[in-house]
Amino acid sequence: MSNFAIIGPGAVGSTIAYDLQHNQPNLKLLGRREQTLNFFVDGDSTNPHQLTVTALSDCHEKFDVIFIAVKIPQLSKVLSKLDHLLHQDTMLILAQNGHGQLSEFTHPFVYQAVVYISGQKEKDKVTHFRDHKLILKDTPQTQALCKKLENTPLKIQLTDDIEAAIWYKLLVNLAINSVTALSRSTASVLTVPGIKNLCENLLREGTEIAKFENVIFEEKIVTEIMTIYEGYPSEMGTSMYYDILEDKPLEIEGIQGFLYNKARLHNLKTPILDTIYPLLLAQQKN
Amino acid sequence: MSNFAIIGPGAVGSTIAYDLQHNQPNLKLLGRREQTLNFFVDGDSTNPHQLTVTALSDCHEKFDVIFIAVKIPQLSKVLSKLDHLLHQDTMLILAQNGHGQLSEFTHPFVYQAVVYISGQKEKDKVTHFRDHKLILKDTPQTQALCKKLENTPLKIQLTDDIEAAIWYKLLVNLAINSVTALSRSTASVLTVPGIKNLCENLLREGTEIAKFENVIFEEKIVTEIMTIYEGYPSEMGTSMYYDILEDKPLEIEGIQGFLYNKARLHNLKTPILDTIYPLLLAQQKN
């Protein structure tokens, strides 16, 4: 475990690259094209750190560990260009929101990471706001990774119940991403009459879907997530909000779309999700 | 009944002015400011007709009939500047979408018109697309109006059940305005998976609210309205779609907001409306 790569030089991938750079000086940050990024860590906007991006197509090494940190709509394309970077024991870590994307992989050692890293990318400037945490399933392989990276700023937390961790994050994303994207407003939208109620009802539908997928949350999860939302600064945008404003592909298939399809599978009534999902789908360009 | 005015030189008001100009050569088209409009009728984009707009503040006549054709968010402002145009028998016709706005009037002779006139205004250019019809409650006063205007292109249809006519149009507006505005798409949004289903469910909620207001529609109204929607050209935008793109105030209080409040009054469960309405509300500027 001595050869690391990160695919996807966005906010998440750049933060992982920054966090691992001293521990893994040969680490490669791979993107569509060669580039130098100015990276600002922990909300500090005065002190840029340079990160070098290598074009994926120019990279001919094989890696022991690859973090895939592209957004959901880019995943299929990355997967089609991945094989030459893999040996038979390569460990792949999908550091991406949503759920259900692991089914697209054929390689054996793939882990879904639950990502707690927030930041934003504009052109060659990446600003990391807060958090340096990935949650992974507890296995001998991830334990070895954890040990290898224990002296880095990246906190890897291992869990026996990765499904619960993935679903929890999925629900956190579900309501706030939906309402900020559809209203094209920052977290300030929570002060509009009816929006908190909408979020609560959408979270209840999500919790019910989780139950039918054998992920059981207590009822108080709704209040808990609403408290998280209320802690957001009102000018904070979500990733789906920024994507919709910039006409970028939206991560809906791994979040709202994943839940919508699960609800159909289990014949659940989810009127709020059934309203939100097609309205988001309608804004997908291409 | 010889003195006519129209307040609001938008698509509806301009069309009424055009339709009545030969029958009522002294008719005044009133707006915020003096202006000359280029009016194109029945989708003909080659042959402009000029319409003169007089500033409301410069008008000191009293009128026998006034059509008020401003959009819902402008109504309160117009009502505060109306008194000097009225004598005790003035007939006021509110030619506006939505329902519930008559409660803002104190004058005795006020009629809600159900408007079937479609068009669009951009700066000083007004394009009328189709229809020249107003539906009004059948009374001796409206019969006299109807007779007076019988040789004009404006068709005035009288009905014994104006509530049913208002609610029907309200429901027609409800779903298509909501989905086009929230998705920022033209009628082409109906081809997105899930959107027709959303419209049908929203129309069912609207029909249920109507029932509790003693306006009974047969169940087939949903199919009937969906058939109307399917007849729309895919590039057609709705008024709420144009308003949202242009950051103008939205007519939601007379449509979705009116229905939302009625649903609360009758303790009805309307999850789709409860999702749509706050998301629209969130986009209201000011």
Tab-separated table of N, CA, C and O in Angstrom, chain B residues 208-246:
chain	number	residue	atom	x	y	z
B	208	GLU	N	-60.327	18.090	-5.196
B	208	GLU	CA	-60.814	17.791	-3.837
B	208	GLU	C	-61.065	19.093	-3.061
B	208	GLU	O	-62.079	19.231	-2.368
B	209	ILE	N	-60.157	20.048	-3.205
B	209	ILE	CA	-60.344	21.340	-2.529
B	209	ILE	C	-61.604	22.014	-3.072
B	209	ILE	O	-62.414	22.539	-2.308
B	210	ALA	N	-61.788	21.977	-4.402
B	210	ALA	CA	-62.981	22.568	-5.021
B	210	ALA	C	-64.248	21.970	-4.409
B	210	ALA	O	-65.205	22.686	-4.090
B	211	LYS	N	-64.236	20.655	-4.225
B	211	LYS	CA	-65.413	19.965	-3.662
B	211	LYS	C	-65.785	20.546	-2.304
B	211	LYS	O	-66.954	20.777	-2.015
B	212	PHE	N	-64.770	20.800	-1.477
B	212	PHE	CA	-65.035	21.354	-0.149
B	212	PHE	C	-65.473	22.815	-0.214
B	212	PHE	O	-65.936	23.374	0.755
B	213	GLU	N	-65.291	23.437	-1.365
B	213	GLU	CA	-65.814	24.789	-1.592
B	213	GLU	C	-67.118	24.727	-2.392
B	213	GLU	O	-67.534	25.725	-2.998
B	214	ASN	N	-67.717	23.521	-2.402
B	214	ASN	CA	-69.003	23.298	-3.076
B	214	ASN	C	-68.963	23.483	-4.587
B	214	ASN	O	-69.964	23.818	-5.207
B	215	VAL	N	-67.803	23.259	-5.161
B	215	VAL	CA	-67.701	23.260	-6.622
B	215	VAL	C	-67.346	21.828	-7.015
B	215	VAL	O	-66.235	21.358	-6.761
B	216	ILE	N	-68.338	21.144	-7.558
B	216	ILE	CA	-68.186	19.698	-7.778
B	216	ILE	C	-67.825	19.424	-9.238
B	216	ILE	O	-68.575	19.782	-10.139
B	217	PHE	N	-66.685	18.807	-9.443
B	217	PHE	CA	-66.308	18.382	-10.791
B	217	PHE	C	-66.343	16.858	-10.858
B	217	PHE	O	-66.053	16.189	-9.871
B	218	GLU	N	-66.669	16.352	-12.031
B	218	GLU	CA	-66.561	14.906	-12.215
B	218	GLU	C	-65.091	14.515	-12.240
B	218	GLU	O	-64.233	15.326	-12.582
B	219	GLU	N	-64.833	13.244	-11.947
B	219	GLU	CA	-63.452	12.776	-11.874
B	219	GLU	C	-62.711	12.941	-13.210
B	219	GLU	O	-61.508	13.134	-13.242
B	220	LYS	N	-63.462	12.872	-14.284
B	220	LYS	CA	-62.830	12.948	-15.610
B	220	LYS	C	-62.221	14.321	-15.908
B	220	LYS	O	-61.515	14.486	-16.909
B	221	ILE	N	-62.455	15.300	-15.047
B	221	ILE	CA	-61.854	16.620	-15.269
B	221	ILE	C	-60.320	16.522	-15.342
B	221	ILE	O	-59.676	17.260	-16.104
B	222	VAL	N	-59.750	15.588	-14.580
B	222	VAL	CA	-58.289	15.447	-14.571
B	222	VAL	C	-57.798	15.033	-15.971
B	222	VAL	O	-56.889	15.660	-16.537
B	223	THR	N	-58.448	14.023	-16.531
B	223	THR	CA	-58.090	13.579	-17.890
B	223	THR	C	-58.317	14.702	-18.901
B	223	THR	O	-57.524	14.913	-19.820
B	224	GLU	N	-59.429	15.416	-18.706
B	224	GLU	CA	-59.784	16.507	-19.611
B	224	GLU	C	-58.694	17.592	-19.608
B	224	GLU	O	-58.261	18.055	-20.674
B	225	ILE	N	-58.250	17.970	-18.430
B	225	ILE	CA	-57.221	19.018	-18.340
B	225	ILE	C	-55.884	18.491	-18.864
B	225	ILE	O	-55.146	19.211	-19.553
B	226	MET	N	-55.578	17.230	-18.594
B	226	MET	CA	-54.337	16.660	-19.132
B	226	MET	C	-54.361	16.680	-20.665
B	226	MET	O	-53.322	16.887	-21.303
B	227	THR	N	-55.555	16.481	-21.236
B	227	THR	CA	-55.680	16.533	-22.705
B	227	THR	C	-55.430	17.955	-23.213
B	227	THR	O	-54.795	18.158	-24.248
B	228	ILE	N	-55.924	18.940	-22.465
B	228	ILE	CA	-55.623	20.336	-22.824
B	228	ILE	C	-54.107	20.554	-22.825
B	228	ILE	O	-53.529	21.081	-23.777
B	229	TYR	N	-53.445	20.104	-21.759
B	229	TYR	CA	-51.986	20.289	-21.655
B	229	TYR	C	-51.273	19.629	-22.837
B	229	TYR	O	-50.308	20.163	-23.382
B	230	GLU	N	-51.735	18.430	-23.176
B	230	GLU	CA	-51.060	17.710	-24.257
B	230	GLU	C	-51.221	18.407	-25.605
B	230	GLU	O	-50.441	18.166	-26.529
B	231	GLY	N	-52.227	19.287	-25.702
B	231	GLY	CA	-52.411	20.058	-26.930
B	231	GLY	C	-51.500	21.271	-27.021
B	231	GLY	O	-51.419	21.920	-28.065
B	232	TYR	N	-50.818	21.584	-25.919
B	232	TYR	CA	-49.939	22.775	-25.951
B	232	TYR	C	-48.713	22.502	-26.824
B	232	TYR	O	-48.108	21.438	-26.724
B	233	PRO	N	-48.305	23.482	-27.651
B	233	PRO	CA	-47.035	23.328	-28.372
B	233	PRO	C	-45.910	23.200	-27.343
B	233	PRO	O	-45.950	23.881	-26.319
B	234	SER	N	-44.918	22.331	-27.623
B	234	SER	CA	-43.918	22.050	-26.587
B	234	SER	C	-43.075	23.279	-26.248
B	234	SER	O	-42.520	23.381	-25.168
B	235	GLU	N	-42.990	24.252	-27.162
B	235	GLU	CA	-42.191	25.447	-26.881
B	235	GLU	C	-42.991	26.539	-26.158
B	235	GLU	O	-42.480	27.596	-25.845
B	236	MET	N	-44.269	26.244	-25.879
B	236	MET	CA	-45.110	27.247	-25.217
B	236	MET	C	-44.720	27.405	-23.740
B	236	MET	O	-44.612	26.429	-23.006
B	237	GLY	N	-44.489	28.632	-23.309
B	237	GLY	CA	-44.265	28.891	-21.893
B	237	GLY	C	-45.563	29.345	-21.253
B	237	GLY	O	-46.460	29.818	-21.943
B	238	THR	N	-45.691	29.219	-19.948
B	238	THR	CA	-46.858	29.757	-19.249
B	238	THR	C	-46.483	31.121	-18.685
B	238	THR	O	-45.304	31.486	-18.659
B	239	SER	N	-47.485	31.856	-18.201
B	239	SER	CA	-47.177	33.189	-17.669
B	239	SER	C	-46.259	33.070	-16.452
B	239	SER	O	-45.346	33.876	-16.284
B	240	MET	N	-46.471	32.032	-15.627
B	240	MET	CA	-45.632	31.899	-14.438
B	240	MET	C	-44.194	31.515	-14.813
B	240	MET	O	-43.243	31.896	-14.135
B	241	TYR	N	-44.070	30.786	-15.895
B	241	TYR	CA	-42.731	30.440	-16.418
B	241	TYR	C	-41.993	31.707	-16.865
B	241	TYR	O	-40.845	31.943	-16.500
B	242	TYR	N	-42.677	32.542	-17.637
B	242	TYR	CA	-42.025	33.788	-18.084
B	242	TYR	C	-41.713	34.693	-16.894
B	242	TYR	O	-40.643	35.289	-16.820
B	243	ASP	N	-42.648	34.759	-15.949
B	243	ASP	CA	-42.423	35.622	-14.784
B	243	ASP	C	-41.203	35.162	-13.988
B	243	ASP	O	-40.405	35.978	-13.529
B	244	ILE	N	-41.055	33.853	-13.813
B	244	ILE	CA	-39.933	33.363	-12.993
B	244	ILE	C	-38.608	33.589	-13.711
B	244	ILE	O	-37.615	33.985	-13.099
B	245	LEU	N	-38.602	33.398	-15.015
B	245	LEU	CA	-37.355	33.628	-15.777
B	245	LEU	C	-36.957	35.095	-15.725
B	245	LEU	O	-35.776	35.433	-15.726
B	246	GLU	N	-37.973	35.973	-15.707
B	246	GLU	CA	-37.682	37.410	-15.717
B	246	GLU	C	-37.649	38.006	-14.307
B	246	GLU	O	-37.625	39.217	-14.158
